[in-house]
Short mmCIF file of C-alpha atoms in Angstrom, two decimals:
data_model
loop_
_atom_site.label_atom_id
_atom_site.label_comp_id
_atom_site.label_asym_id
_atom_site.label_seq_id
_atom_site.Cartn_x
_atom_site.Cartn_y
_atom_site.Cartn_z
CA UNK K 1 164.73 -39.92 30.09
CA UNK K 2 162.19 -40.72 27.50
CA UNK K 3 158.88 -38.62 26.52
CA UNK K 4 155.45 -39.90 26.89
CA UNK K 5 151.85 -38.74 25.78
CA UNK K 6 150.01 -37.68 29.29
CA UNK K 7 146.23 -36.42 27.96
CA UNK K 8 147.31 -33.81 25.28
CA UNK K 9 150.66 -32.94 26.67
CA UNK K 10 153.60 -34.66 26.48
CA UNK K 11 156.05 -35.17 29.76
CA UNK K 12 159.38 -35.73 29.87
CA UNK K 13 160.25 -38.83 32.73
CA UNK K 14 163.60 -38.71 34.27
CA UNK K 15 164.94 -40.63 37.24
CA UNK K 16 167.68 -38.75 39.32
CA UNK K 17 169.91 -39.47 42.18
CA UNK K 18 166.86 -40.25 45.22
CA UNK K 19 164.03 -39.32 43.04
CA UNK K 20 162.21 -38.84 39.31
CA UNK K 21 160.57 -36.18 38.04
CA UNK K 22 157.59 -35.16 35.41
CA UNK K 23 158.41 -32.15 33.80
CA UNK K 24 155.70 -30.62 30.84
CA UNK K 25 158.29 -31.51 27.57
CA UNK K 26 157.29 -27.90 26.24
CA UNK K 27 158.02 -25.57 29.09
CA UNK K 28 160.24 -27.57 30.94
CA UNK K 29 157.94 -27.00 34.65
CA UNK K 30 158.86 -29.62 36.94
CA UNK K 31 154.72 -31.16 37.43
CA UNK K 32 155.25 -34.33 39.69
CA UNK K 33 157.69 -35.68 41.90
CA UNK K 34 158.39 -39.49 43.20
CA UNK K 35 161.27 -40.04 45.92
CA UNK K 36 163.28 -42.97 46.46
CA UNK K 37 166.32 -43.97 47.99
CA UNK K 38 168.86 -44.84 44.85
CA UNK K 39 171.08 -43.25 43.02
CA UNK K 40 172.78 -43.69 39.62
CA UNK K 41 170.16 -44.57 37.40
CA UNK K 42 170.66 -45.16 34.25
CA UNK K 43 167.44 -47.08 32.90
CA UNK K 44 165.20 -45.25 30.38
CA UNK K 45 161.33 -45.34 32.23
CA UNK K 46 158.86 -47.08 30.68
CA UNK K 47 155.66 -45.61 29.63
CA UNK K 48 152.34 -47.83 29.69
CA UNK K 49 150.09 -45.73 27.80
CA UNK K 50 146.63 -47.93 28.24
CA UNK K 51 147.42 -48.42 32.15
CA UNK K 52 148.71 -44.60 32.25
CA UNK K 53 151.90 -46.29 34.50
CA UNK K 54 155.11 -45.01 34.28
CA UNK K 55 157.99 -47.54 35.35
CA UNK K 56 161.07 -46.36 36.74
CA UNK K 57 163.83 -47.72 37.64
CA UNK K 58 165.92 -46.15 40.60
CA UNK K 59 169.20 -47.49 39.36
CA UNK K 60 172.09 -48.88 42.17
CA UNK K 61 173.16 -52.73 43.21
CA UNK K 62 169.71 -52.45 44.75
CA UNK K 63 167.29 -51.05 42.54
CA UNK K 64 163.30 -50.97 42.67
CA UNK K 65 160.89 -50.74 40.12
CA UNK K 66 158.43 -48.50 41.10
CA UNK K 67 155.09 -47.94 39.02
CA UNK K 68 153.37 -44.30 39.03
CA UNK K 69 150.17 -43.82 38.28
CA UNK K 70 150.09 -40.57 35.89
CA UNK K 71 148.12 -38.22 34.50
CA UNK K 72 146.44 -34.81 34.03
CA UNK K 73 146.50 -34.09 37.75
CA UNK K 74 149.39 -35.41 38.64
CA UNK K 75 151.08 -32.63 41.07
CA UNK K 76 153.76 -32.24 43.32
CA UNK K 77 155.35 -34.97 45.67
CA UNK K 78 153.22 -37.93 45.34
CA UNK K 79 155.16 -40.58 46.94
CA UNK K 80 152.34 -41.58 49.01
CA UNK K 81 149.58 -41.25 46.62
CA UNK K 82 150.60 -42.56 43.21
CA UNK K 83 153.13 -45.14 43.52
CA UNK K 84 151.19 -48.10 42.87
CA UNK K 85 153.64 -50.59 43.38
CA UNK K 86 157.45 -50.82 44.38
CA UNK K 87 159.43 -53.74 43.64
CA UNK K 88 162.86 -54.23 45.27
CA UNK K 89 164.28 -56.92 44.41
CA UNK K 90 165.53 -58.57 41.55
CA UNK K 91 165.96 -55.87 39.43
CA UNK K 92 168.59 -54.96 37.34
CA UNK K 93 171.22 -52.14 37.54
CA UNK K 94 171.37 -51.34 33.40
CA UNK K 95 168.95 -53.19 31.46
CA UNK K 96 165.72 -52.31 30.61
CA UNK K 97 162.45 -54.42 31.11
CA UNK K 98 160.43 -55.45 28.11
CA UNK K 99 156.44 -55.47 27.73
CA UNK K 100 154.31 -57.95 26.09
CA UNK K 101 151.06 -58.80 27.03
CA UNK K 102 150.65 -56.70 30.40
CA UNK K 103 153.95 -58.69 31.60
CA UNK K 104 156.98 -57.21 32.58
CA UNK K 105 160.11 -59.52 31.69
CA UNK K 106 163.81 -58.44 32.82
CA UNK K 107 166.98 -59.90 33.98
CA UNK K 108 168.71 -58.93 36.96
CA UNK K 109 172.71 -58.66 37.46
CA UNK K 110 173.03 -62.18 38.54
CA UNK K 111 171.00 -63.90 35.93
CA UNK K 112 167.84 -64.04 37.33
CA UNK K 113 165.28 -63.49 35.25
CA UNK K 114 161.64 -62.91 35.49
CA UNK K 115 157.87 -61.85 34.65
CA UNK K 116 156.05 -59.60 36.42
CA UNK K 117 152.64 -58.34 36.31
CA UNK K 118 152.34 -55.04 35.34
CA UNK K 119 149.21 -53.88 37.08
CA UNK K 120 150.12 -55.51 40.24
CA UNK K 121 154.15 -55.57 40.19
CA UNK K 122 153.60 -59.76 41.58
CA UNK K 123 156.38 -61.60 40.19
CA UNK K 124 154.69 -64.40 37.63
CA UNK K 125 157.73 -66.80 37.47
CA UNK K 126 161.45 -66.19 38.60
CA UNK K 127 163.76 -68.27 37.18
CA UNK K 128 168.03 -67.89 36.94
CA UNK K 129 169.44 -68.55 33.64
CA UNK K 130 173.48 -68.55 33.66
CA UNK K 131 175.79 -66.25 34.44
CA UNK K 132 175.68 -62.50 34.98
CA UNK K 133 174.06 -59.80 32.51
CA UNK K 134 173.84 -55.76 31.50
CA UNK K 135 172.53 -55.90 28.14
CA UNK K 136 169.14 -54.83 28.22
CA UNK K 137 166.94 -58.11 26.75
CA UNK K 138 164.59 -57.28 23.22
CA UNK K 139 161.72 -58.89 22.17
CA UNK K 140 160.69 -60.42 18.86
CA UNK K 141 157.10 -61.86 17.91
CA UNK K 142 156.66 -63.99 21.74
CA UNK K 143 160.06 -64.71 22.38
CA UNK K 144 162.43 -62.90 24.64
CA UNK K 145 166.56 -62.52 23.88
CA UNK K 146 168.96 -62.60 27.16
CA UNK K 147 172.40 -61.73 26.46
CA UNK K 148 174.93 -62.20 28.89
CA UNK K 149 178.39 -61.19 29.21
CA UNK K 150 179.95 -64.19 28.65
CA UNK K 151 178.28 -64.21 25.38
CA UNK K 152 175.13 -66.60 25.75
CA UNK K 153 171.51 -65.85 24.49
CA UNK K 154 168.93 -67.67 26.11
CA UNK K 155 165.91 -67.59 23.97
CA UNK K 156 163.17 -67.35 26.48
CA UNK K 157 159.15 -67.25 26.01
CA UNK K 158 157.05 -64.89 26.46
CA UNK K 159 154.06 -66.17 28.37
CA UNK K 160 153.01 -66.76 32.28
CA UNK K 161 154.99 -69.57 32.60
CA UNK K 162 158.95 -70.26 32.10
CA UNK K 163 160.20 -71.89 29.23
CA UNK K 164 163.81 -71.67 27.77
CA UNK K 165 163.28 -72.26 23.82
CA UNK K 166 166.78 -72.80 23.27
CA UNK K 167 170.36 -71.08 23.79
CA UNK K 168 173.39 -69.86 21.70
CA UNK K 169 176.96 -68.87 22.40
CA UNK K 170 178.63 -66.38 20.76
CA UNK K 171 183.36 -66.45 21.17
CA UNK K 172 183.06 -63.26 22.80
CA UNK K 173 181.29 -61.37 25.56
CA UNK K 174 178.66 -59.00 25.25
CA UNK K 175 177.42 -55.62 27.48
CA UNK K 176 175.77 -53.50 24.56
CA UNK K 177 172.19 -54.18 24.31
CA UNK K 178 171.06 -55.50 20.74
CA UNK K 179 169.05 -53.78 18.43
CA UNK K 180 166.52 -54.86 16.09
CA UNK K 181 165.78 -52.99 13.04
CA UNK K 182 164.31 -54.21 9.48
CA UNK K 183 163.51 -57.82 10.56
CA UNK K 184 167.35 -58.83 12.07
CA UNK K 185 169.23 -58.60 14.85
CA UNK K 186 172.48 -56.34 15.82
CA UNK K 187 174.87 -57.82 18.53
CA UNK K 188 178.12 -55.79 19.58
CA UNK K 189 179.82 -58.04 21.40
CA UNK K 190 183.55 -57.59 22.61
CA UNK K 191 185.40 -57.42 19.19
CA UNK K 192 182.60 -57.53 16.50
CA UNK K 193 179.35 -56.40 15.21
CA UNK K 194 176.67 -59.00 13.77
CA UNK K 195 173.88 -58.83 11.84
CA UNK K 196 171.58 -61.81 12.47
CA UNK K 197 168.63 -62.09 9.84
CA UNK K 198 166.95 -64.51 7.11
CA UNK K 199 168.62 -64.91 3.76
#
């Protein structure tokens, strides 16, 4: 779950087994509901403050990303009222997408990765890079880190169009997402932990 600003209150999102919930972070009232057919998530929501979007995802092999349209008056079950776009396919199971610019950029399972317009939930540009991932990808400055677990990083931009800025291959495999913190880069991989940064 994470905890996002809604007006003057804060909310606590949470995605469950077939739906997600709004509760009020200081009382713990359940305010808004969204159902969905998934189970096992395990994706934190994202919270797009500007666009007041929140954007879950419903966890499983075949998980959506769904986009609900929060805020003050958001009540009860509003499956058919605020969900402003669902997108079901090509989405992954564990990582987490990353925002820059009103974009939307992920990886799937199976290497696929892509953009995807926020406001809309159109896919920009789709594009499979190699092998299969669960490491949720970060972003630094415009460009986008994919690790997979075989141990590659594709180095992707982040614009409107594809373009792979270059790749590295680490001896071991990696499933941990990386962290950044302090201007460098933390990778757990299999065996070790590295800390990638400017001398």
């Amino acid at each position: 779950p994470m905890i996002a600003k809604v007006g003057e209150k804060s909310q606590l999102l949470s995605v469950g087994s077939r739906a997600a919930f709004g509760y009020d972070a200081r009382t713990g009232e359940e305010l808004w509901t969204v159902r969905h057919t998934n189970y096992n998530a395990g994706v934190r929501p994202l919270w797009l403050a500007d666009r007041e979007l929140a954007v879950l995802n419903t966890g499983s092999s075949k998980a959506h990303l769904v986009a609900v349209e929060v805020d003050d008056s958001t009540r009860g079950d509003v499956t058919e009222s605020h969900v402003l776009w669902d997108r079901s396919k090509r989405n992954s199971q564990f990582g987490l997408p990353v925002l820059h610019d009103g974009m939307l950029f992920q990886v799937d399972d199976g290497g696929i990765a892509s953009c995807t317009d926020a406001k809309t939930g159109e896919t920009v540009w789709a594009q499979r890079l190699k092998d299969t991932y669960v490491a949720s990808p970060v972003i630094a400055g415009d460009r986008i880190y994919f690790f997979n677990e075989q141990g590659r990083c594709s180095i992707v931009k982040a614009s409107e169009e594809f373009e792979l800025l270059g790749e590295n291959l680490l001896d071991e495999g990696m499933t941990a997402s990386p962290a950044i913190a302090n201007g460098a880069l933390y990778l757990r991989t299999a065996g070790h932990l590295y800390k990638i940064a400017r001398p």
